[in-house]
Amino acid sequence: MTSPPLTTVRTAARPLESLRCDIAGPPELTRVVTEHLRLLGAEAAEAVEAVDTADTAETADTADAAGTAEAPGTHAQVVLTGGGFGPVTAEVHWADARTAPSRDAVGAPQATPHPREAHPTPDEATVQAATGIMSVHGRRDDGPRGLGADYAATAAGVLAVQGLLAQLLAQARGGNAHAAGRVTTSAARAGLLAVSQYLAATGADEDEAARIAPGGPPFTSADGTRFELETLDPGAWAAFWRALDAPGEAIRAGWRPFQFRYATACAPFPEALHATARAHAWARVRQAAATSGAEVCALRTLQERSAEHDGAAPWSLARLGPAAAAPGRRGHELPTPDLPLTGITVLEAGRRIQAPLAAHLLRLLGADVVRIEPPGGDPLRGMPPACGGVSARWLALNRGKRAVEADIKSPSGRRRLRELVAEADVFLHNWAPGKAAQLGLDAADLTAVNPGLVYAYTSGWGDRLDDAPMGTDFMVQARTAVGAAVRPADEPPAPSLMTLLDVLGGLLGAEAVLAGLLLRERNGGRGVRVDSSLLGAADTLTAPALRRAARGADPRPPAGFRRPLRTADGWLAPTDTCAAAASAYDLSTLPTTEALDLLRSHGLTATPVTTDLATLHTGARRTGSIGRDTHGAPVVPDPWAFS
């Protein structure tokens, strides 16, 4: 069954109804902003002239968070007006001139710009290179690789919409005196946020739970089907491979790297497992999965995904309760310009990445976030590697949240949860499909307790695909052809082992909650249900490729796209416009600094690739924006700056 997309909801349910948006700037930075504001009900005005304001002069002279600087006229500007609100503005840059450390940081190093990176022209390729995205995505390939899709720009667009919604919400809750007028974000901040869990591990007191080395899925069957495998159960893992006659030693050795691939972005399990898969036809592989309890999913092509794409928005909003519902609880604290969600309470029952990241972003905007954890606490607090006795990755998503333990499987635990819901503005979870209804904790159940509640569900599939496999990051990547969109045409499709969709899904989840909160304010306190999904994240990321496929063009990136160039002591990533010309030069015998000079002497722009994330906060690539929290874990800068 398909969830109703936002485009089918009545006009009155759109939180930006009667507002007008003016948008200008590079299409890579404006695509998502334009699409999402229109879906939320804003009327698009005629484009304003290209941004070329005086304040970009300082930007061109200052090193930024990604180790780059931005030339004038290269950022996007969005202005929302009307609807009884004061005007709000968002700016989306490729890279920031200055990036203050997160308010979670207790200390941050001073900026040390790279001497050879004074004035490169930033774009998606250089941001991916500088922020570590290329490094993490390339771990399974034994060298940095660029994502063929515009991941950092896509995430930055979502962050910009979040900032606009947060400003409007602050106005609705407290008036213009309590709201900022402008929010600034960038693809560089989005890139650092995307690698924040991997960066956190570099500051840990111990090694990774599984080694970082090349290797990983997908597997290939005897008849050429490339497929992903998923299970959270070591028994199902072993049963699947035993059904295919894999060697016992390889089965045992493969489980740990497979289990921790979400954390390490690689899975160096034995080659014998790949050989086993290649020895069996796809039908036999599917049979083994069915009998073992594991799940498999064949990689789809972009043409296949385009043909079935339903055109739904990445989230849906639905008003709840009677038309005259009593307003939900209002916080006693009013919003502030830099913390627009002050006074909002978010109750989060999340696991893994998607929902915890959404709640983390809401907390950075000022919300009081209360995590519901099982008796004994979240077991992921102990997931290695640790900083100060707490999982570094867990801290990246959950620092600063309050925690309440409740066994929701018991009547007393559910009563406790309902008590908390009665005093909350938002309830957010990403439980397995059907679990909330089974426990009596679905939207209808909880809005009976709090008619003004924003009930938010971040899922894998959004109930939009009938034949959907398990809704985890890599399975959704496989099913939605992300594996084809992020790899160039001269490489076989393969989902990234970087958690692309979990992160982007968390960003969309926070965006949906903000839209729901604003809708509540504009509808007299009436409760709202918001649904977002990893499927929506995949469609948001691959939208340009799906449009190319729909018109019969080749949807995949061209051969060699965003493939860094090897130097004698590292890697360089040319800008997309310079890549073809730069590839004609042999840089392999030159130190990186000399290779940069050579390319620049021919009018070509490139940036060194960050291959060791630790250098983002300790080495020559130090940005001045990476701080440390009270546990000693690295902290990336807040995604937005309000003024």
XYZ file of C-alpha atoms in Angstrom:
643
model
C 0.000 0.000 0.000
C 1.321 3.441 -0.926
C 1.390 6.218 1.651
C -0.298 9.409 0.374
C 2.416 11.680 -1.029
C 2.442 15.290 0.084
C 1.338 16.406 -3.355
C -2.081 14.769 -2.806
C -2.726 16.355 0.605
C -5.281 19.178 0.555
C -3.857 22.668 0.236
C -4.714 23.592 3.819
C -2.380 20.843 5.052
C 0.689 22.385 3.438
C 2.725 24.282 6.028
C 4.056 26.853 3.524
C 0.693 27.650 1.962
C 0.425 31.365 1.000
C 4.204 31.878 1.169
C 6.323 32.843 -1.815
C 9.889 31.728 -2.480
C 12.551 33.462 -4.550
C 15.505 31.216 -5.371
C 18.715 31.886 -7.252
C 22.068 30.173 -7.542
C 23.789 27.104 -9.006
C 21.272 24.360 -9.840
C 23.272 21.794 -7.874
C 22.631 23.827 -4.717
C 19.062 24.915 -5.498
C 17.516 21.671 -6.833
C 16.431 20.150 -3.535
C 15.484 23.486 -1.971
C 13.240 24.362 -4.905
C 11.570 20.950 -5.041
C 10.945 20.704 -1.303
C 9.637 24.233 -0.813
C 7.144 23.708 -3.626
C 6.029 20.402 -2.180
C 5.509 22.131 1.162
C 3.191 24.637 -0.503
C 5.337 27.685 -1.276
C 4.701 29.451 -4.545
C 7.810 29.820 -6.654
C 8.424 33.367 -7.829
C 10.505 34.474 -10.740
C 14.196 33.750 -10.129
C 16.161 36.684 -8.762
C 19.441 37.682 -10.314
C 22.477 35.549 -9.599
C 23.848 36.111 -6.115
C 26.866 38.396 -6.185
C 26.766 40.364 -2.968
C 29.470 42.343 -1.239
C 29.731 39.949 1.669
C 31.254 37.280 -0.589
C 34.470 39.274 -0.808
C 35.466 38.181 2.689
C 34.586 34.607 1.793
C 37.058 34.590 -1.065
C 39.899 35.545 1.241
C 39.336 33.086 4.070
C 39.914 29.358 4.401
C 36.777 27.350 5.108
C 35.717 24.184 6.890
C 36.570 21.991 3.948
C 39.957 23.585 3.422
C 38.669 25.632 0.462
C 37.438 29.145 -0.198
C 34.505 30.266 -2.272
C 34.451 32.779 -5.072
C 31.645 35.360 -5.381
C 28.457 34.366 -7.178
C 28.775 30.661 -6.464
C 26.252 30.235 -3.659
C 22.480 29.929 -3.612
C 20.059 32.300 -1.939
C 16.459 31.556 -0.946
C 13.942 34.095 0.368
C 10.528 33.145 1.803
C 7.923 35.866 2.268
C 4.195 36.162 2.894
C 1.661 34.246 4.926
C 1.847 36.743 7.770
C 5.510 35.934 8.437
C 8.468 38.247 8.336
C 10.878 37.400 5.505
C 13.360 34.603 6.123
C 16.437 33.853 4.054
C 18.707 30.885 3.529
C 22.115 30.861 1.894
C 23.658 27.624 0.667
C 27.389 27.732 -0.024
C 29.724 25.101 -1.316
C 32.072 25.947 1.545
C 31.995 28.346 4.483
C 34.451 31.170 5.031
C 34.421 30.550 8.773
C 32.796 27.708 10.637
C 32.316 28.017 14.375
C 32.605 24.771 16.323
C 29.482 23.000 17.518
C 27.978 24.109 20.812
C 28.644 20.495 21.886
C 32.398 21.100 21.664
C 34.392 21.980 24.753
C 37.425 23.015 22.706
C 38.458 23.447 19.095
C 41.817 23.966 17.393
C 42.666 27.141 15.563
C 42.395 27.101 11.808
C 45.501 26.155 9.881
C 44.751 26.591 6.178
C 46.530 24.329 3.767
C 49.187 26.496 2.069
C 48.311 25.241 -1.388
C 44.525 25.668 -1.038
C 44.062 29.411 -0.997
C 41.529 29.982 -3.780
C 40.277 26.797 -5.436
C 36.807 26.905 -6.960
C 34.634 24.600 -4.847
C 32.114 22.156 -6.226
C 30.693 18.747 -5.315
C 33.916 16.912 -6.165
C 36.175 19.153 -4.089
C 33.785 19.114 -1.124
C 33.626 15.312 -1.202
C 37.417 15.211 -1.351
C 38.095 17.678 1.444
C 35.480 16.505 3.955
C 36.447 12.820 3.806
C 33.452 11.502 1.858
C 35.719 10.165 -0.896
C 37.896 8.449 1.677
C 35.036 6.686 3.473
C 33.198 5.732 0.276
C 36.440 4.349 -1.163
C 37.405 2.128 1.774
C 36.046 -1.021 0.143
C 38.013 -0.154 -3.020
C 41.398 0.421 -1.330
C 41.519 4.055 -2.380
C 39.346 7.180 -2.397
C 36.401 7.274 -4.775
C 33.945 10.047 -5.486
C 30.205 9.492 -5.290
C 28.664 9.877 -8.717
C 25.585 11.535 -7.230
C 25.698 15.030 -5.714
C 25.435 13.825 -2.137
C 26.864 16.827 -0.270
C 24.826 19.330 -2.279
C 21.665 17.261 -1.795
C 22.188 17.123 1.966
C 22.949 20.857 2.061
C 19.656 21.573 0.309
C 17.763 19.632 2.981
C 19.664 21.506 5.707
C 18.672 24.821 4.121
C 14.986 23.871 4.113
C 15.317 22.824 7.756
C 16.764 26.231 8.590
C 13.944 28.064 6.805
C 11.258 25.982 8.532
C 12.934 26.497 11.909
C 12.931 30.288 11.436
C 9.252 30.327 10.478
C 8.408 28.079 13.410
C 10.208 30.437 15.792
C 8.168 33.349 14.433
C 4.926 31.397 14.818
C 5.773 30.489 18.413
C 7.266 33.740 19.657
C 7.131 36.524 17.124
C 9.814 38.237 15.103
C 11.724 39.308 18.195
C 12.607 35.675 18.872
C 13.481 34.604 15.325
C 16.522 34.881 13.121
C 16.185 36.370 9.659
C 18.842 34.343 7.884
C 20.337 30.886 8.037
C 23.556 29.869 6.322
C 24.665 26.344 5.556
C 26.982 24.654 3.080
C 27.831 21.458 1.279
C 31.011 21.360 3.382
C 29.040 21.297 6.620
C 26.783 18.624 5.151
C 29.832 16.580 4.171
C 31.327 16.780 7.657
C 27.978 15.766 9.146
C 27.821 12.786 6.777
C 31.202 11.478 7.980
C 30.720 12.475 11.629
C 30.384 8.892 12.897
C 33.509 7.789 11.060
C 35.365 10.901 12.219
C 34.306 10.244 15.823
C 36.010 6.847 15.694
C 39.354 8.506 14.898
C 39.360 10.095 18.347
C 38.562 6.877 20.219
C 40.654 5.296 22.934
C 40.690 1.905 21.206
C 40.762 0.295 17.778
C 37.766 -0.476 15.581
C 35.793 -3.635 16.363
C 36.568 -4.901 12.851
C 39.571 -4.047 10.706
C 39.343 -1.474 7.942
C 40.465 -3.141 4.728
C 39.213 -3.455 1.143
C 36.267 -5.711 0.405
C 32.552 -6.141 0.771
C 29.275 -6.876 -0.997
C 27.570 -7.051 -3.408
C 27.829 -10.711 -4.374
C 27.378 -12.111 -7.873
C 25.481 -15.307 -8.706
C 26.493 -17.863 -11.344
C 24.066 -16.323 -13.831
C 25.341 -12.789 -13.286
C 22.862 -11.338 -10.800
C 24.528 -8.880 -8.436
C 22.846 -8.903 -5.041
C 22.959 -7.603 -1.486
C 22.576 -9.838 1.551
C 21.117 -8.679 4.847
C 20.528 -10.226 8.249
C 20.981 -9.050 11.813
C 21.103 -12.636 13.107
C 24.391 -14.600 13.125
C 22.372 -17.831 13.016
C 20.620 -16.788 9.798
C 23.986 -15.704 8.326
C 25.480 -19.120 9.015
C 22.396 -20.990 7.788
C 22.376 -19.064 4.497
C 25.992 -19.869 3.690
C 25.712 -23.479 4.857
C 22.788 -23.912 2.458
C 25.164 -22.878 -0.333
C 27.962 -25.192 0.914
C 30.350 -22.402 1.901
C 33.432 -23.443 3.952
C 32.741 -23.296 7.685
C 35.878 -21.292 8.405
C 34.880 -18.633 5.856
C 31.383 -18.441 7.351
C 32.790 -17.833 10.814
C 35.431 -15.361 9.653
C 32.955 -13.404 7.540
C 30.334 -12.615 10.160
C 32.200 -9.948 12.142
C 33.249 -7.753 9.191
C 29.748 -8.180 7.734
C 28.130 -7.219 11.046
C 30.284 -4.091 11.465
C 30.228 -2.890 7.853
C 27.765 -0.151 8.863
C 30.420 1.218 11.195
C 33.558 0.713 9.100
C 32.228 1.240 5.518
C 34.015 -1.912 4.379
C 33.646 -5.671 4.818
C 36.859 -7.630 4.180
C 35.348 -11.074 4.494
C 36.932 -14.159 2.890
C 37.014 -14.482 -0.877
C 35.565 -17.966 -0.399
C 32.166 -16.391 0.242
C 32.250 -14.569 -3.075
C 33.340 -17.790 -4.765
C 30.459 -19.635 -3.127
C 27.955 -17.103 -4.445
C 29.412 -17.346 -7.961
C 28.895 -21.122 -7.887
C 25.095 -20.916 -7.591
C 22.338 -19.541 -9.792
C 20.193 -16.684 -8.524
C 17.205 -18.962 -7.992
C 19.287 -21.163 -5.681
C 20.558 -18.110 -3.784
C 16.989 -16.927 -3.222
C 15.995 -20.368 -2.014
C 18.859 -20.386 0.493
C 17.741 -17.021 1.793
C 14.128 -18.137 2.142
C 15.031 -21.216 4.161
C 17.611 -19.491 6.388
C 15.816 -16.318 7.381
C 18.361 -14.068 5.677
C 17.246 -11.708 2.920
C 18.716 -11.007 -0.504
C 17.962 -8.247 -2.988
C 19.086 -8.024 -6.603
C 20.555 -4.675 -7.625
C 18.056 -2.753 -9.739
C 18.991 -0.534 -12.665
C 18.096 3.127 -12.817
C 15.846 2.386 -15.789
C 13.935 -0.185 -13.709
C 13.585 2.187 -10.781
C 12.481 5.038 -13.053
C 9.766 2.876 -14.617
C 8.195 2.063 -11.237
C 8.813 5.410 -9.515
C 5.536 6.736 -8.098
C 6.610 10.371 -7.927
C 5.820 10.621 -4.225
C 7.407 13.265 -2.034
C 10.166 12.124 0.337
C 7.787 12.559 3.283
C 4.054 12.838 3.866
C 2.086 15.041 6.250
C -1.397 14.289 7.563
C -3.437 16.234 10.103
C -4.668 14.172 13.043
C -7.584 14.363 15.416
C -10.760 16.449 15.280
C -10.810 19.857 13.655
C -11.180 21.558 17.034
C -8.431 19.605 18.761
C -6.950 21.231 21.828
C -3.470 22.695 21.280
C -0.570 20.496 22.269
C 1.700 21.419 25.134
C 3.662 24.621 24.543
C 7.069 24.999 26.064
C 7.483 27.757 28.625
C 10.730 28.848 26.987
C 10.526 30.991 23.885
C 12.756 30.402 20.871
C 15.964 32.345 20.467
C 17.533 33.483 17.191
C 20.194 30.766 17.204
C 18.071 28.079 18.934
C 14.677 28.295 17.221
C 13.379 25.043 18.778
C 13.926 26.143 22.382
C 10.840 25.092 24.372
C 10.069 22.110 22.110
C 10.272 18.626 23.639
C 11.066 15.668 21.375
C 10.541 12.136 22.624
C 12.733 9.770 20.583
C 12.500 5.985 20.497
C 15.134 5.461 17.814
C 17.744 2.847 17.004
C 20.770 2.690 14.744
C 21.177 5.919 12.707
C 18.088 7.312 10.980
C 15.811 8.382 13.868
C 18.658 9.186 16.305
C 20.236 11.497 13.707
C 16.908 13.229 13.061
C 16.516 13.845 16.803
C 20.160 14.955 17.044
C 19.522 17.669 14.451
C 16.389 18.812 16.283
C 18.438 19.038 19.476
C 21.072 21.170 17.742
C 18.214 23.517 16.813
C 17.345 23.862 20.504
C 14.831 21.087 21.230
C 14.962 19.129 24.474
C 15.368 15.530 23.279
C 14.469 12.640 25.567
C 15.532 9.178 24.428
C 13.459 6.137 25.355
C 15.934 3.345 26.027
C 15.396 -0.266 27.156
C 16.111 -1.307 30.737
C 19.866 -1.161 31.224
C 20.251 1.537 28.568
C 20.923 1.484 24.848
C 23.296 -1.427 24.166
C 24.914 0.623 21.394
C 26.442 2.877 24.058
C 29.070 0.151 24.390
C 29.712 -0.362 20.683
C 33.451 -0.026 20.013
C 35.488 2.031 19.609
C 34.909 4.061 22.776
C 35.789 7.587 23.897
C 35.854 8.030 27.643
C 34.025 4.747 28.091
C 31.180 5.551 25.669
C 30.880 4.503 22.029
C 32.298 7.258 19.828
C 29.704 6.600 17.140
C 26.877 6.611 19.670
C 28.078 10.005 20.910
C 28.052 11.400 17.382
C 24.287 10.809 17.230
C 23.140 11.023 20.829
C 25.300 13.396 22.878
C 23.322 15.958 24.812
C 20.087 13.972 24.884
C 18.374 12.981 28.106
C 17.531 9.300 28.556
C 14.595 7.544 30.219
C 14.522 3.758 30.507
C 11.207 2.056 29.776
C 10.366 -1.501 28.761
C 7.760 -0.802 26.088
C 6.989 -4.529 25.902
C 5.464 -4.320 29.371
C 2.196 -2.550 30.326
C 4.006 -0.418 32.903
C 6.621 0.649 30.360
C 3.952 1.642 27.867
C 2.131 3.612 30.547
C 5.367 5.446 31.289
C 5.805 6.228 27.597
C 2.272 7.619 27.338
C 2.939 9.832 30.355
C 5.965 11.269 28.600
C 4.030 11.700 25.356
C 1.409 13.765 27.186
C 4.091 16.388 27.900
C 5.902 16.232 24.555
C 5.580 18.081 21.267
C 7.035 15.324 19.078
C 7.206 11.532 19.283
C 9.766 10.108 16.851
C 10.605 6.461 16.200
C 11.917 4.064 13.552
C 10.601 0.741 14.860
C 9.973 -2.188 12.556
C 6.791 -1.940 10.465
C 3.689 -2.798 12.480
C 5.415 -2.717 15.869
C 3.852 0.563 17.018
C 0.328 -0.648 16.254
C 1.034 -3.982 17.909
C 2.098 -2.207 21.096
C -0.763 0.265 21.069
C 1.648 3.143 20.434
C 0.616 4.202 16.935
C -0.425 7.727 15.970
C -4.088 7.196 16.843
C -3.151 5.793 20.249
C -0.791 8.596 21.216
C -2.819 11.522 19.868
C -5.619 10.289 22.130
C -3.192 11.126 24.945
C -1.903 14.360 23.371
C -4.108 15.795 20.584
C -1.406 18.304 19.619
C 1.324 15.714 19.117
C 3.519 15.590 16.019
C 3.873 11.840 15.502
C 6.896 11.077 13.320
C 7.821 7.713 11.823
C 11.076 7.287 9.943
C 10.965 3.950 8.143
C 12.773 2.015 5.454
C 10.155 1.937 2.737
C 7.342 4.289 3.755
C 4.860 1.532 2.883
C 5.359 2.384 -0.805
C 6.646 -0.930 -2.232
C 4.745 -4.196 -1.997
C 7.797 -6.433 -2.602
C 10.210 -4.547 -0.381
C 12.964 -6.476 1.435
C 14.278 -5.535 4.880
C 14.379 -1.731 5.078
C 18.057 -1.231 5.898
C 20.456 1.180 4.197
C 22.247 -1.195 1.845
C 19.098 -3.120 0.882
C 17.323 0.134 0.000
C 20.377 1.232 -1.997
C 20.235 -2.035 -3.935
C 16.482 -1.956 -4.573
C 16.427 1.695 -5.665
C 19.498 1.640 -7.954
C 21.597 3.918 -5.767
C 24.420 1.459 -6.466
C 24.223 2.424 -10.150
C 23.875 6.157 -9.495
C 26.986 6.491 -7.334
C 29.361 4.430 -9.513
C 30.686 5.497 -12.941
C 29.732 3.539 -16.011
C 33.096 1.733 -16.240
C 32.547 0.116 -12.812
C 29.885 -2.460 -11.915
C 27.054 -1.021 -9.811
C 27.597 -1.415 -6.079
C 25.858 0.210 -3.119
C 28.199 2.372 -1.096
C 29.187 0.891 2.250
C 29.088 4.411 3.624
C 25.646 4.781 5.226
C 24.385 7.218 2.611
C 20.668 6.669 3.078
C 20.652 6.378 6.857
C 22.235 9.840 7.041
C 20.122 11.429 4.311
C 17.062 9.677 5.743
C 17.806 11.221 9.137
C 18.079 14.644 7.515
C 14.723 14.167 5.797
C 13.191 12.925 9.043
C 14.191 16.148 10.813
C 12.897 18.206 7.881
C 9.544 16.392 8.069
C 9.256 16.982 11.822
C 9.920 20.712 11.354
C 7.275 20.834 8.628
C 4.866 19.034 10.949
C 5.546 21.443 13.818
C 4.960 24.443 11.560
C 1.769 22.880 10.200
C 0.573 22.362 13.775
C 1.169 26.022 14.585
C -0.721 27.156 11.479
C -3.666 24.830 12.234
C -4.476 25.857 15.780
C -2.448 23.197 17.549
C -3.959 20.245 15.712
C -1.757 17.139 15.776
C 0.148 15.991 12.707
C 1.541 12.674 11.514
C 4.718 12.817 9.451
C 6.251 9.866 7.630
C 9.692 9.767 6.031
C 11.778 6.883 4.743
C 15.059 5.634 3.351
C 13.187 5.136 0.088
C 12.439 8.861 0.067
C 16.117 9.544 0.713
C 17.116 7.326 -2.212
C 14.677 9.043 -4.557
C 15.873 12.480 -3.426
C 19.493 11.544 -4.112
C 18.895 9.839 -7.461
C 16.227 12.219 -8.816
C 18.457 13.680 -11.581
C 19.488 10.180 -12.719
C 15.877 8.971 -12.668
C 14.846 11.917 -14.834
C 17.597 11.099 -17.319
C 16.425 7.488 -17.417
C 12.807 8.561 -17.939
C 13.723 10.512 -21.071
C 15.845 7.687 -22.471
C 19.266 9.173 -21.727
C 22.086 7.231 -20.075
C 21.406 7.790 -16.360
C 24.769 6.615 -14.998
C 27.817 8.831 -14.418
C 30.342 8.595 -17.282
C 33.443 6.424 -17.107
C 36.002 7.686 -14.617
C 33.639 10.261 -13.115
C 34.999 11.790 -9.876
C 37.888 9.356 -9.776
C 40.764 11.033 -7.887
C 44.229 11.249 -9.445
C 47.157 9.505 -7.743
C 50.168 11.572 -6.744
C 53.474 10.387 -5.290
C 52.237 10.956 -1.740
C 48.462 11.141 -1.948
C 45.505 11.946 -4.171
C 44.042 14.973 -5.915
C 40.412 15.553 -6.870
C 39.893 17.945 -9.781
C 36.691 19.931 -9.988
C 34.125 18.295 -12.245
C 34.711 20.850 -15.005
C 38.496 20.301 -14.935
C 38.537 16.533 -14.486
C 38.810 15.505 -18.130
C 41.720 17.856 -18.833
C 43.476 17.037 -15.551
C 43.402 13.301 -16.252
C 45.716 13.839 -19.222
C 48.619 14.629 -16.871
C 50.698 11.952 -15.161
C 50.903 13.105 -11.552
C 51.994 9.819 -10.043
C 55.647 10.845 -9.633
C 54.945 14.315 -8.246
C 54.327 15.254 -4.615
C 50.825 16.563 -4.101
C 51.918 20.193 -3.755
C 53.861 20.062 -7.040
C 50.991 18.284 -8.766
C 48.661 21.086 -7.662
C 51.082 23.678 -9.013
C 51.302 21.843 -12.346
C 47.535 21.723 -12.763
C 47.144 25.345 -11.760
C 49.777 26.429 -14.238
C 47.437 25.044 -16.909
C 44.376 26.742 -15.441
C 43.036 23.577 -13.789
C 41.626 23.383 -10.273
C 41.926 20.483 -7.833
C 42.075 19.861 -4.104
C 43.987 17.284 -2.050
C 41.844 14.347 -0.957
C 41.523 13.794 2.786
C 42.517 10.140 3.111
C 42.922 10.086 6.890
C 39.924 11.555 8.691
C 42.078 12.256 11.741
C 43.801 15.022 9.751
C 40.532 16.957 9.740
C 41.173 17.794 13.372
C 44.850 17.091 14.012
C 46.968 17.634 10.926
C 47.823 19.972 8.099
C 44.225 19.872 6.849
C 43.034 21.219 10.221
C 39.901 23.279 9.636
C 39.379 25.119 12.897
C 35.854 23.671 13.099
C 36.353 20.233 14.663
C 36.126 20.334 18.438
C 35.913 17.700 21.182
C 33.041 16.857 23.482
C 33.311 16.129 27.193
C 34.214 12.500 26.432
C 37.005 13.549 24.074
C 35.166 12.505 20.915
C 35.539 14.734 17.822
C 32.543 16.985 17.132
C 31.723 18.399 13.691
C 30.389 21.974 13.410
C 26.665 22.630 13.665
C 25.106 22.439 10.197
C 23.615 25.948 10.277
C 24.529 29.471 11.355
C 21.605 31.773 12.229
C 21.781 35.559 12.199
